[in-house]
Amino acid sequence: IKTTRLKVNNDNYVALFIRVRQVNKFKKNEQLISNDKVTVPTVSFDFEGQLANFEVFYKPIGSNNYVQMNKVQMGLPPLKTPFCFYSFTDENKVSITFTTRDGYFIPEFGSELKIVYYMTLGSGGNFKEYTGTNISVSPSSEVYEYNNNLIVFAIPQGESSGGTNKITIDELRQRILEKMR
């Protein structure tokens, strides 16, 4: 985050210049109950609307911490670091699976996956710069409670732009074919 230090009337302030994205965040937890060479665990999640991004986290048995996994598109070579394969099985469904090859990451039986995915309005989230004064920021965090006492104010620096609508699976395939040529 770009920052600058301001001094106004002998008071010190820190100004943060933040680019904000319009998304809704969703989570799905899944316990993995299969991990042998015959049945590789596969987890899917459905979504409605436009998927902005997703991340996959892995928690081994006995651990309290999730580790973010690398995502590899199905059909590409596997990685030596913990990873998962993903594919879009249709317009509104993502499938996550793992390799069965020796020497690569395979999740433990009974371990957990957490999928965090973000939905967007696409171009519907674009809007002109807000020039009014009705802006309020209320810090509220159970994790970082010490931030709840900060005095925060916001000043819009421009319009919301750059949001685009998702492409269809056929358009994606066409783009991949063009890049491969």
PDB file of C-alpha atoms in Angstrom:
ATOM      1  CA  ILE A   1       0.000   0.000   0.000  1.00  0.00           C
ATOM      2  CA  LYS A   2       1.400   3.352  -0.983  1.00  0.00           C
ATOM      3  CA  THR A   3       1.726   5.610   2.064  1.00  0.00           C
ATOM      4  CA  THR A   4       2.841   9.107   2.936  1.00  0.00           C
ATOM      5  CA  ARG A   5       3.355  10.871   6.277  1.00  0.00           C
ATOM      6  CA  LEU A   6       1.466  14.141   6.789  1.00  0.00           C
ATOM      7  CA  LYS A   7       1.980  16.778   9.461  1.00  0.00           C
ATOM      8  CA  VAL A   8      -0.969  19.099  10.141  1.00  0.00           C
ATOM      9  CA  ASN A   9      -0.932  21.518  13.106  1.00  0.00           C
ATOM     10  CA  ASN A  10       1.907  19.488  14.700  1.00  0.00           C
ATOM     11  CA  ASP A  11      -0.199  16.297  14.507  1.00  0.00           C
ATOM     12  CA  ASN A  12       1.215  13.342  12.602  1.00  0.00           C
ATOM     13  CA  TYR A  13      -0.974  11.417  10.166  1.00  0.00           C
ATOM     14  CA  VAL A  14      -0.349   8.493   7.889  1.00  0.00           C
ATOM     15  CA  ALA A  15      -2.166   8.640   4.558  1.00  0.00           C
ATOM     16  CA  LEU A  16      -2.863   5.388   2.726  1.00  0.00           C
ATOM     17  CA  PHE A  17      -3.566   5.408  -0.995  1.00  0.00           C
ATOM     18  CA  ILE A  18      -5.629   2.298  -1.582  1.00  0.00           C
ATOM     19  CA  ARG A  19      -7.124   0.858  -4.743  1.00  0.00           C
ATOM     20  CA  VAL A  20     -10.420  -0.745  -3.800  1.00  0.00           C
ATOM     21  CA  ARG A  21     -12.089  -3.540  -5.752  1.00  0.00           C
ATOM     22  CA  GLN A  22     -15.777  -4.363  -5.699  1.00  0.00           C
ATOM     23  CA  VAL A  23     -16.206  -8.035  -4.767  1.00  0.00           C
ATOM     24  CA  ASN A  24     -18.296 -10.247  -2.517  1.00  0.00           C
ATOM     25  CA  LYS A  25     -16.321 -12.884  -0.616  1.00  0.00           C
ATOM     26  CA  PHE A  26     -17.540 -16.446  -0.080  1.00  0.00           C
ATOM     27  CA  LYS A  27     -15.972 -19.449   1.689  1.00  0.00           C
ATOM     28  CA  LYS A  28     -16.404 -23.185   1.375  1.00  0.00           C
ATOM     29  CA  ASN A  29     -14.772 -25.730   3.703  1.00  0.00           C
ATOM     30  CA  GLU A  30     -14.426 -29.341   2.657  1.00  0.00           C
ATOM     31  CA  GLN A  31     -12.975 -32.320   4.507  1.00  0.00           C
ATOM     32  CA  LEU A  32     -10.988 -34.632   2.231  1.00  0.00           C
ATOM     33  CA  ILE A  33     -12.056 -38.213   2.820  1.00  0.00           C
ATOM     34  CA  SER A  34     -10.184 -39.927   0.015  1.00  0.00           C
ATOM     35  CA  ASN A  35      -6.510 -39.874  -0.902  1.00  0.00           C
ATOM     36  CA  ASP A  36      -5.488 -43.142  -2.512  1.00  0.00           C
ATOM     37  CA  LYS A  37      -4.178 -43.808  -6.008  1.00  0.00           C
ATOM     38  CA  VAL A  38      -7.590 -44.964  -7.222  1.00  0.00           C
ATOM     39  CA  THR A  39      -9.741 -42.155  -5.860  1.00  0.00           C
ATOM     40  CA  VAL A  40      -8.133 -38.728  -5.959  1.00  0.00           C
ATOM     41  CA  PRO A  41     -10.109 -36.183  -3.936  1.00  0.00           C
ATOM     42  CA  THR A  42     -12.038 -33.736  -6.066  1.00  0.00           C
ATOM     43  CA  VAL A  43     -13.812 -30.698  -4.687  1.00  0.00           C
ATOM     44  CA  SER A  44     -16.129 -28.509  -6.730  1.00  0.00           C
ATOM     45  CA  PHE A  45     -17.856 -25.249  -6.063  1.00  0.00           C
ATOM     46  CA  ASP A  46     -20.702 -23.632  -7.942  1.00  0.00           C
ATOM     47  CA  PHE A  47     -21.164 -19.913  -8.271  1.00  0.00           C
ATOM     48  CA  GLU A  48     -23.718 -17.566  -9.755  1.00  0.00           C
ATOM     49  CA  GLY A  49     -22.628 -14.419 -11.534  1.00  0.00           C
ATOM     50  CA  GLN A  50     -19.093 -13.408 -12.354  1.00  0.00           C
ATOM     51  CA  LEU A  51     -16.133 -15.028 -10.619  1.00  0.00           C
ATOM     52  CA  ALA A  52     -13.346 -12.508  -9.944  1.00  0.00           C
ATOM     53  CA  ASN A  53     -10.848 -14.911  -8.336  1.00  0.00           C
ATOM     54  CA  PHE A  54     -10.518 -17.863  -5.988  1.00  0.00           C
ATOM     55  CA  GLU A  55      -7.851 -19.145  -3.613  1.00  0.00           C
ATOM     56  CA  VAL A  56      -7.388 -22.618  -2.131  1.00  0.00           C
ATOM     57  CA  PHE A  57      -6.042 -23.223   1.387  1.00  0.00           C
ATOM     58  CA  TYR A  58      -4.985 -26.569   2.885  1.00  0.00           C
ATOM     59  CA  LYS A  59      -4.989 -27.594   6.563  1.00  0.00           C
ATOM     60  CA  PRO A  60      -3.271 -30.905   7.449  1.00  0.00           C
ATOM     61  CA  ILE A  61      -4.635 -33.104  10.218  1.00  0.00           C
ATOM     62  CA  GLY A  62      -3.637 -31.825  13.659  1.00  0.00           C
ATOM     63  CA  SER A  63      -2.846 -28.323  12.456  1.00  0.00           C
ATOM     64  CA  ASN A  64      -4.774 -25.160  13.229  1.00  0.00           C
ATOM     65  CA  ASN A  65      -3.326 -23.211  10.314  1.00  0.00           C
ATOM     66  CA  TYR A  66      -4.272 -23.164   6.658  1.00  0.00           C
ATOM     67  CA  VAL A  67      -1.553 -22.895   4.008  1.00  0.00           C
ATOM     68  CA  GLN A  68      -2.328 -21.219   0.686  1.00  0.00           C
ATOM     69  CA  MET A  69      -1.817 -23.597  -2.221  1.00  0.00           C
ATOM     70  CA  ASN A  70      -0.528 -22.834  -5.677  1.00  0.00           C
ATOM     71  CA  LYS A  71      -3.209 -23.242  -8.345  1.00  0.00           C
ATOM     72  CA  VAL A  72      -2.282 -25.000 -11.588  1.00  0.00           C
ATOM     73  CA  GLN A  73      -4.616 -25.216 -14.548  1.00  0.00           C
ATOM     74  CA  MET A  74      -5.568 -28.802 -15.357  1.00  0.00           C
ATOM     75  CA  GLY A  75      -3.327 -30.216 -18.062  1.00  0.00           C
ATOM     76  CA  LEU A  76      -0.194 -28.278 -17.074  1.00  0.00           C
ATOM     77  CA  PRO A  77       2.780 -29.975 -15.375  1.00  0.00           C
ATOM     78  CA  PRO A  78       2.556 -30.508 -11.589  1.00  0.00           C
ATOM     79  CA  LEU A  79       4.638 -28.525  -9.092  1.00  0.00           C
ATOM     80  CA  LYS A  80       6.908 -29.776  -6.312  1.00  0.00           C
ATOM     81  CA  THR A  81       5.372 -27.314  -3.834  1.00  0.00           C
ATOM     82  CA  PRO A  82       1.873 -27.952  -2.418  1.00  0.00           C
ATOM     83  CA  PHE A  83      -0.540 -27.304  -5.264  1.00  0.00           C
ATOM     84  CA  CYS A  84      -3.897 -28.247  -6.701  1.00  0.00           C
ATOM     85  CA  PHE A  85      -5.194 -28.542 -10.237  1.00  0.00           C
ATOM     86  CA  TYR A  86      -8.277 -26.565 -11.224  1.00  0.00           C
ATOM     87  CA  SER A  87     -10.602 -26.544 -14.202  1.00  0.00           C
ATOM     88  CA  PHE A  88     -13.842 -24.857 -15.150  1.00  0.00           C
ATOM     89  CA  THR A  89     -16.204 -27.770 -15.673  1.00  0.00           C
ATOM     90  CA  ASP A  90     -18.885 -25.422 -16.981  1.00  0.00           C
ATOM     91  CA  GLU A  91     -19.739 -21.701 -16.998  1.00  0.00           C
ATOM     92  CA  ASN A  92     -20.501 -21.633 -13.261  1.00  0.00           C
ATOM     93  CA  LYS A  93     -18.509 -24.471 -11.716  1.00  0.00           C
ATOM     94  CA  VAL A  94     -14.853 -24.918 -10.732  1.00  0.00           C
ATOM     95  CA  SER A  95     -13.381 -28.341 -10.000  1.00  0.00           C
ATOM     96  CA  ILE A  96     -10.259 -28.754  -7.831  1.00  0.00           C
ATOM     97  CA  THR A  97      -8.254 -31.981  -7.799  1.00  0.00           C
ATOM     98  CA  PHE A  98      -4.759 -33.326  -7.113  1.00  0.00           C
ATOM     99  CA  THR A  99      -2.146 -35.453  -8.851  1.00  0.00           C
ATOM    100  CA  THR A 100      -1.555 -39.155  -8.217  1.00  0.00           C
ATOM    101  CA  ARG A 101       2.071 -39.046  -9.380  1.00  0.00           C
ATOM    102  CA  ASP A 102       4.731 -40.089  -6.863  1.00  0.00           C
ATOM    103  CA  GLY A 103       6.919 -37.336  -5.447  1.00  0.00           C
ATOM    104  CA  TYR A 104       4.237 -34.660  -5.657  1.00  0.00           C
ATOM    105  CA  PHE A 105       1.888 -33.224  -3.079  1.00  0.00           C
ATOM    106  CA  ILE A 106      -1.060 -35.460  -2.171  1.00  0.00           C
ATOM    107  CA  PRO A 107      -3.434 -34.319   0.604  1.00  0.00           C
ATOM    108  CA  GLU A 108      -3.776 -36.439   3.750  1.00  0.00           C
ATOM    109  CA  PHE A 109      -6.905 -38.433   4.446  1.00  0.00           C
ATOM    110  CA  GLY A 110      -9.123 -36.330   6.723  1.00  0.00           C
ATOM    111  CA  SER A 111      -7.346 -33.042   6.024  1.00  0.00           C
ATOM    112  CA  GLU A 112      -9.307 -29.913   5.084  1.00  0.00           C
ATOM    113  CA  LEU A 113      -9.560 -27.549   2.151  1.00  0.00           C
ATOM    114  CA  LYS A 114     -10.893 -24.029   2.387  1.00  0.00           C
ATOM    115  CA  ILE A 115     -11.879 -22.348  -0.842  1.00  0.00           C
ATOM    116  CA  VAL A 116     -12.283 -18.591  -0.763  1.00  0.00           C
ATOM    117  CA  TYR A 117     -13.851 -17.138  -3.876  1.00  0.00           C
ATOM    118  CA  TYR A 118     -14.760 -13.633  -4.918  1.00  0.00           C
ATOM    119  CA  MET A 119     -17.731 -12.605  -7.031  1.00  0.00           C
ATOM    120  CA  THR A 120     -17.989  -9.298  -8.884  1.00  0.00           C
ATOM    121  CA  LEU A 121     -20.523  -7.224 -10.770  1.00  0.00           C
ATOM    122  CA  GLY A 122     -18.074  -6.896 -13.681  1.00  0.00           C
ATOM    123  CA  SER A 123     -18.775  -3.750 -15.689  1.00  0.00           C
ATOM    124  CA  GLY A 124     -21.847  -3.190 -13.482  1.00  0.00           C
ATOM    125  CA  GLY A 125     -19.444  -2.195 -10.680  1.00  0.00           C
ATOM    126  CA  ASN A 126     -18.050   0.776 -12.615  1.00  0.00           C
ATOM    127  CA  PHE A 127     -19.241   4.239 -11.585  1.00  0.00           C
ATOM    128  CA  LYS A 128     -18.239   7.897 -11.894  1.00  0.00           C
ATOM    129  CA  GLU A 129     -16.205   9.617  -9.179  1.00  0.00           C
ATOM    130  CA  TYR A 130     -18.190  10.397  -6.045  1.00  0.00           C
ATOM    131  CA  THR A 131     -18.003  14.106  -5.267  1.00  0.00           C
ATOM    132  CA  GLY A 132     -20.300  14.208  -2.231  1.00  0.00           C
ATOM    133  CA  THR A 133     -19.327  14.324   1.426  1.00  0.00           C
ATOM    134  CA  ASN A 134     -21.418  11.469   2.807  1.00  0.00           C
ATOM    135  CA  ILE A 135     -18.537   9.009   3.380  1.00  0.00           C
ATOM    136  CA  SER A 136     -17.942   7.152   6.607  1.00  0.00           C
ATOM    137  CA  VAL A 137     -15.387   4.500   7.541  1.00  0.00           C
ATOM    138  CA  SER A 138     -15.991   2.432  10.666  1.00  0.00           C
ATOM    139  CA  PRO A 139     -13.145   0.063  11.540  1.00  0.00           C
ATOM    140  CA  SER A 140     -14.535  -3.132  13.016  1.00  0.00           C
ATOM    141  CA  SER A 141     -12.362  -6.206  13.426  1.00  0.00           C
ATOM    142  CA  GLU A 142     -12.415  -9.134  15.796  1.00  0.00           C
ATOM    143  CA  VAL A 143      -8.946 -10.188  14.638  1.00  0.00           C
ATOM    144  CA  TYR A 144      -7.215  -6.781  14.824  1.00  0.00           C
ATOM    145  CA  GLU A 145      -9.176  -5.146  17.643  1.00  0.00           C
ATOM    146  CA  TYR A 146      -6.465  -2.526  18.253  1.00  0.00           C
ATOM    147  CA  ASN A 147      -7.371  -0.984  14.875  1.00  0.00           C
ATOM    148  CA  ASN A 148     -10.955  -0.360  16.017  1.00  0.00           C
ATOM    149  CA  ASN A 149      -9.856   2.798  17.878  1.00  0.00           C
ATOM    150  CA  LEU A 150      -8.175   4.411  14.864  1.00  0.00           C
ATOM    151  CA  ILE A 151      -9.597   7.623  13.503  1.00  0.00           C
ATOM    152  CA  VAL A 152     -10.143   6.984   9.812  1.00  0.00           C
ATOM    153  CA  PHE A 153     -11.473   9.142   7.008  1.00  0.00           C
ATOM    154  CA  ALA A 154     -11.742   8.556   3.265  1.00  0.00           C
ATOM    155  CA  ILE A 155     -11.436  10.840   0.265  1.00  0.00           C
ATOM    156  CA  PRO A 156     -12.287   9.329  -3.148  1.00  0.00           C
ATOM    157  CA  GLN A 157      -9.492   9.851  -5.664  1.00  0.00           C
ATOM    158  CA  GLY A 158     -11.286   8.883  -8.853  1.00  0.00           C
ATOM    159  CA  GLU A 159     -13.960   6.836 -10.512  1.00  0.00           C
ATOM    160  CA  SER A 160     -14.434   3.096 -10.286  1.00  0.00           C
ATOM    161  CA  SER A 161     -13.322   1.786 -13.650  1.00  0.00           C
ATOM    162  CA  GLY A 162     -11.779  -1.235 -15.284  1.00  0.00           C
ATOM    163  CA  GLY A 163     -14.491  -3.708 -14.334  1.00  0.00           C
ATOM    164  CA  THR A 164     -15.281  -6.061 -17.190  1.00  0.00           C
ATOM    165  CA  ASN A 165     -17.765  -8.849 -17.667  1.00  0.00           C
ATOM    166  CA  LYS A 166     -16.611 -12.453 -17.712  1.00  0.00           C
ATOM    167  CA  ILE A 167     -16.005 -14.197 -20.981  1.00  0.00           C
ATOM    168  CA  THR A 168     -17.675 -17.452 -21.908  1.00  0.00           C
ATOM    169  CA  ILE A 169     -15.864 -20.797 -21.844  1.00  0.00           C
ATOM    170  CA  ASP A 170     -15.865 -20.811 -25.663  1.00  0.00           C
ATOM    171  CA  GLU A 171     -14.275 -17.339 -25.757  1.00  0.00           C
ATOM    172  CA  LEU A 172     -11.636 -18.507 -23.270  1.00  0.00           C
ATOM    173  CA  ARG A 173     -10.842 -21.580 -25.384  1.00  0.00           C
ATOM    174  CA  GLN A 174     -10.545 -19.375 -28.465  1.00  0.00           C
ATOM    175  CA  ARG A 175      -8.100 -17.031 -26.663  1.00  0.00           C
ATOM    176  CA  ILE A 176      -5.991 -19.993 -25.534  1.00  0.00           C
ATOM    177  CA  LEU A 177      -5.850 -21.361 -29.071  1.00  0.00           C
ATOM    178  CA  GLU A 178      -4.807 -17.940 -30.401  1.00  0.00           C
ATOM    179  CA  LYS A 179      -2.022 -17.663 -27.799  1.00  0.00           C
ATOM    180  CA  MET A 180      -0.765 -21.163 -28.615  1.00  0.00           C
ATOM    181  CA  ARG A 181      -0.448 -20.269 -32.305  1.00  0.00           C
TER     182      ARG A 181
END
